[in-house]
Amino acid sequence: MKTIINIKADKETKRQAQEVARELGVPLSTVINAYLKQFVRSRQVVLSSVPRMTPALEALIGRVEADIKAGRNISPVFSSAEAMDEFLDAV
């Protein structure tokens, strides 16, 4: 038998959760039920946020990877902190 649980959630959080569930192809209620079952089985709460790269960060990383492949904008390997300081002072 099913039952109904009413919770209060921030509108934006609910909207974002529905969007992610939709992207995964499942209703939000399925996600919530899965979390409840996991909570009962494990008797622990795991809160985590998988970071997502913004388009701007992805573009920046793309430029950095291109620089690395081309050997541009790369500092030399330093044998000591003093050598690094000297290099940075000269730049």
PDB file of C-alpha atoms in Angstrom:
ATOM      1  CA  MET A   1       0.000   0.000   0.000  1.00  0.00           C
ATOM      2  CA  LYS A   2       1.238   3.489  -0.837  1.00  0.00           C
ATOM      3  CA  THR A   3       1.018   6.533   1.404  1.00  0.00           C
ATOM      4  CA  ILE A   4       1.483  10.243   0.860  1.00  0.00           C
ATOM      5  CA  ILE A   5       4.235  12.296   2.512  1.00  0.00           C
ATOM      6  CA  ASN A   6       3.908  16.065   2.437  1.00  0.00           C
ATOM      7  CA  ILE A   7       7.108  18.063   2.759  1.00  0.00           C
ATOM      8  CA  LYS A   8       7.934  21.724   2.479  1.00  0.00           C
ATOM      9  CA  ALA A   9      10.597  22.565  -0.063  1.00  0.00           C
ATOM     10  CA  ASP A  10      11.929  25.740  -1.586  1.00  0.00           C
ATOM     11  CA  LYS A  11      10.239  26.367  -4.969  1.00  0.00           C
ATOM     12  CA  GLU A  12      13.549  26.678  -6.796  1.00  0.00           C
ATOM     13  CA  THR A  13      14.917  23.498  -5.210  1.00  0.00           C
ATOM     14  CA  LYS A  14      11.779  21.611  -6.236  1.00  0.00           C
ATOM     15  CA  ARG A  15      12.003  22.964  -9.777  1.00  0.00           C
ATOM     16  CA  GLN A  16      15.676  22.004 -10.069  1.00  0.00           C
ATOM     17  CA  ALA A  17      15.020  18.534  -8.614  1.00  0.00           C
ATOM     18  CA  GLN A  18      12.176  17.967 -11.086  1.00  0.00           C
ATOM     19  CA  GLU A  19      14.432  19.081 -13.931  1.00  0.00           C
ATOM     20  CA  VAL A  20      17.215  16.684 -12.932  1.00  0.00           C
ATOM     21  CA  ALA A  21      14.731  13.826 -12.472  1.00  0.00           C
ATOM     22  CA  ARG A  22      13.284  14.591 -15.905  1.00  0.00           C
ATOM     23  CA  GLU A  23      16.811  14.512 -17.390  1.00  0.00           C
ATOM     24  CA  LEU A  24      17.249  11.068 -15.822  1.00  0.00           C
ATOM     25  CA  GLY A  25      13.888   9.981 -17.221  1.00  0.00           C
ATOM     26  CA  VAL A  26      12.166   9.320 -13.897  1.00  0.00           C
ATOM     27  CA  PRO A  27       9.514  11.121 -11.875  1.00  0.00           C
ATOM     28  CA  LEU A  28      10.684  13.036  -8.813  1.00  0.00           C
ATOM     29  CA  SER A  29       8.634  10.698  -6.600  1.00  0.00           C
ATOM     30  CA  THR A  30      10.791   7.775  -7.788  1.00  0.00           C
ATOM     31  CA  VAL A  31      13.947   9.655  -6.783  1.00  0.00           C
ATOM     32  CA  ILE A  32      12.525  10.512  -3.353  1.00  0.00           C
ATOM     33  CA  ASN A  33      11.349   6.920  -2.777  1.00  0.00           C
ATOM     34  CA  ALA A  34      14.808   5.611  -3.711  1.00  0.00           C
ATOM     35  CA  TYR A  35      16.417   7.969  -1.201  1.00  0.00           C
ATOM     36  CA  LEU A  36      13.961   6.910   1.513  1.00  0.00           C
ATOM     37  CA  LYS A  37      14.697   3.216   0.877  1.00  0.00           C
ATOM     38  CA  GLN A  38      18.441   3.868   0.947  1.00  0.00           C
ATOM     39  CA  PHE A  39      18.038   5.809   4.215  1.00  0.00           C
ATOM     40  CA  VAL A  40      16.151   2.905   5.814  1.00  0.00           C
ATOM     41  CA  ARG A  41      18.683   0.304   4.581  1.00  0.00           C
ATOM     42  CA  SER A  42      21.838   2.185   5.517  1.00  0.00           C
ATOM     43  CA  ARG A  43      20.525   4.103   8.528  1.00  0.00           C
ATOM     44  CA  GLN A  44      22.617   7.077   7.479  1.00  0.00           C
ATOM     45  CA  VAL A  45      22.175  10.317   5.594  1.00  0.00           C
ATOM     46  CA  VAL A  46      24.639  11.123   2.827  1.00  0.00           C
ATOM     47  CA  LEU A  47      24.569  14.677   1.554  1.00  0.00           C
ATOM     48  CA  SER A  48      26.665  15.362  -1.495  1.00  0.00           C
ATOM     49  CA  SER A  49      26.747  17.725  -4.396  1.00  0.00           C
ATOM     50  CA  VAL A  50      28.454  16.714  -7.589  1.00  0.00           C
ATOM     51  CA  PRO A  51      29.983  19.865  -8.979  1.00  0.00           C
ATOM     52  CA  ARG A  52      29.076  20.818 -12.508  1.00  0.00           C
ATOM     53  CA  MET A  53      31.284  22.863 -14.729  1.00  0.00           C
ATOM     54  CA  THR A  54      29.807  26.009 -16.160  1.00  0.00           C
ATOM     55  CA  PRO A  55      30.161  26.627 -19.897  1.00  0.00           C
ATOM     56  CA  ALA A  56      32.664  29.398 -19.086  1.00  0.00           C
ATOM     57  CA  LEU A  57      34.796  26.993 -17.022  1.00  0.00           C
ATOM     58  CA  GLU A  58      34.626  24.351 -19.761  1.00  0.00           C
ATOM     59  CA  ALA A  59      35.835  26.950 -22.289  1.00  0.00           C
ATOM     60  CA  LEU A  60      38.672  28.019 -19.983  1.00  0.00           C
ATOM     61  CA  ILE A  61      39.770  24.422 -19.450  1.00  0.00           C
ATOM     62  CA  GLY A  62      39.677  23.902 -23.221  1.00  0.00           C
ATOM     63  CA  ARG A  63      42.024  26.855 -23.714  1.00  0.00           C
ATOM     64  CA  VAL A  64      44.338  25.583 -20.970  1.00  0.00           C
ATOM     65  CA  GLU A  65      44.456  22.113 -22.542  1.00  0.00           C
ATOM     66  CA  ALA A  66      45.261  23.672 -25.930  1.00  0.00           C
ATOM     67  CA  ASP A  67      48.070  25.708 -24.313  1.00  0.00           C
ATOM     68  CA  ILE A  68      49.485  22.572 -22.687  1.00  0.00           C
ATOM     69  CA  LYS A  69      49.465  20.678 -26.003  1.00  0.00           C
ATOM     70  CA  ALA A  70      51.158  23.645 -27.730  1.00  0.00           C
ATOM     71  CA  GLY A  71      53.670  24.129 -24.893  1.00  0.00           C
ATOM     72  CA  ARG A  72      52.453  27.684 -24.227  1.00  0.00           C
ATOM     73  CA  ASN A  73      52.023  29.422 -20.859  1.00  0.00           C
ATOM     74  CA  ILE A  74      53.790  26.679 -18.928  1.00  0.00           C
ATOM     75  CA  SER A  75      56.337  27.427 -16.237  1.00  0.00           C
ATOM     76  CA  PRO A  76      59.509  25.378 -15.946  1.00  0.00           C
ATOM     77  CA  VAL A  77      60.060  22.759 -13.255  1.00  0.00           C
ATOM     78  CA  PHE A  78      61.728  24.313 -10.209  1.00  0.00           C
ATOM     79  CA  SER A  79      64.327  22.657  -8.013  1.00  0.00           C
ATOM     80  CA  SER A  80      63.462  24.837  -5.019  1.00  0.00           C
ATOM     81  CA  ALA A  81      61.090  27.486  -3.753  1.00  0.00           C
ATOM     82  CA  GLU A  82      63.859  30.055  -4.170  1.00  0.00           C
ATOM     83  CA  ALA A  83      64.226  29.181  -7.858  1.00  0.00           C
ATOM     84  CA  MET A  84      60.484  29.604  -8.274  1.00  0.00           C
ATOM     85  CA  ASP A  85      60.595  33.001  -6.547  1.00  0.00           C
ATOM     86  CA  GLU A  86      63.423  34.135  -8.823  1.00  0.00           C
ATOM     87  CA  PHE A  87      61.483  33.044 -11.908  1.00  0.00           C
ATOM     88  CA  LEU A  88      58.314  34.807 -10.780  1.00  0.00           C
ATOM     89  CA  ASP A  89      60.215  37.986  -9.887  1.00  0.00           C
ATOM     90  CA  ALA A  90      61.698  38.037 -13.391  1.00  0.00           C
ATOM     91  CA  VAL A  91      58.334  37.668 -15.127  1.00  0.00           C
TER      92      VAL A  91
END
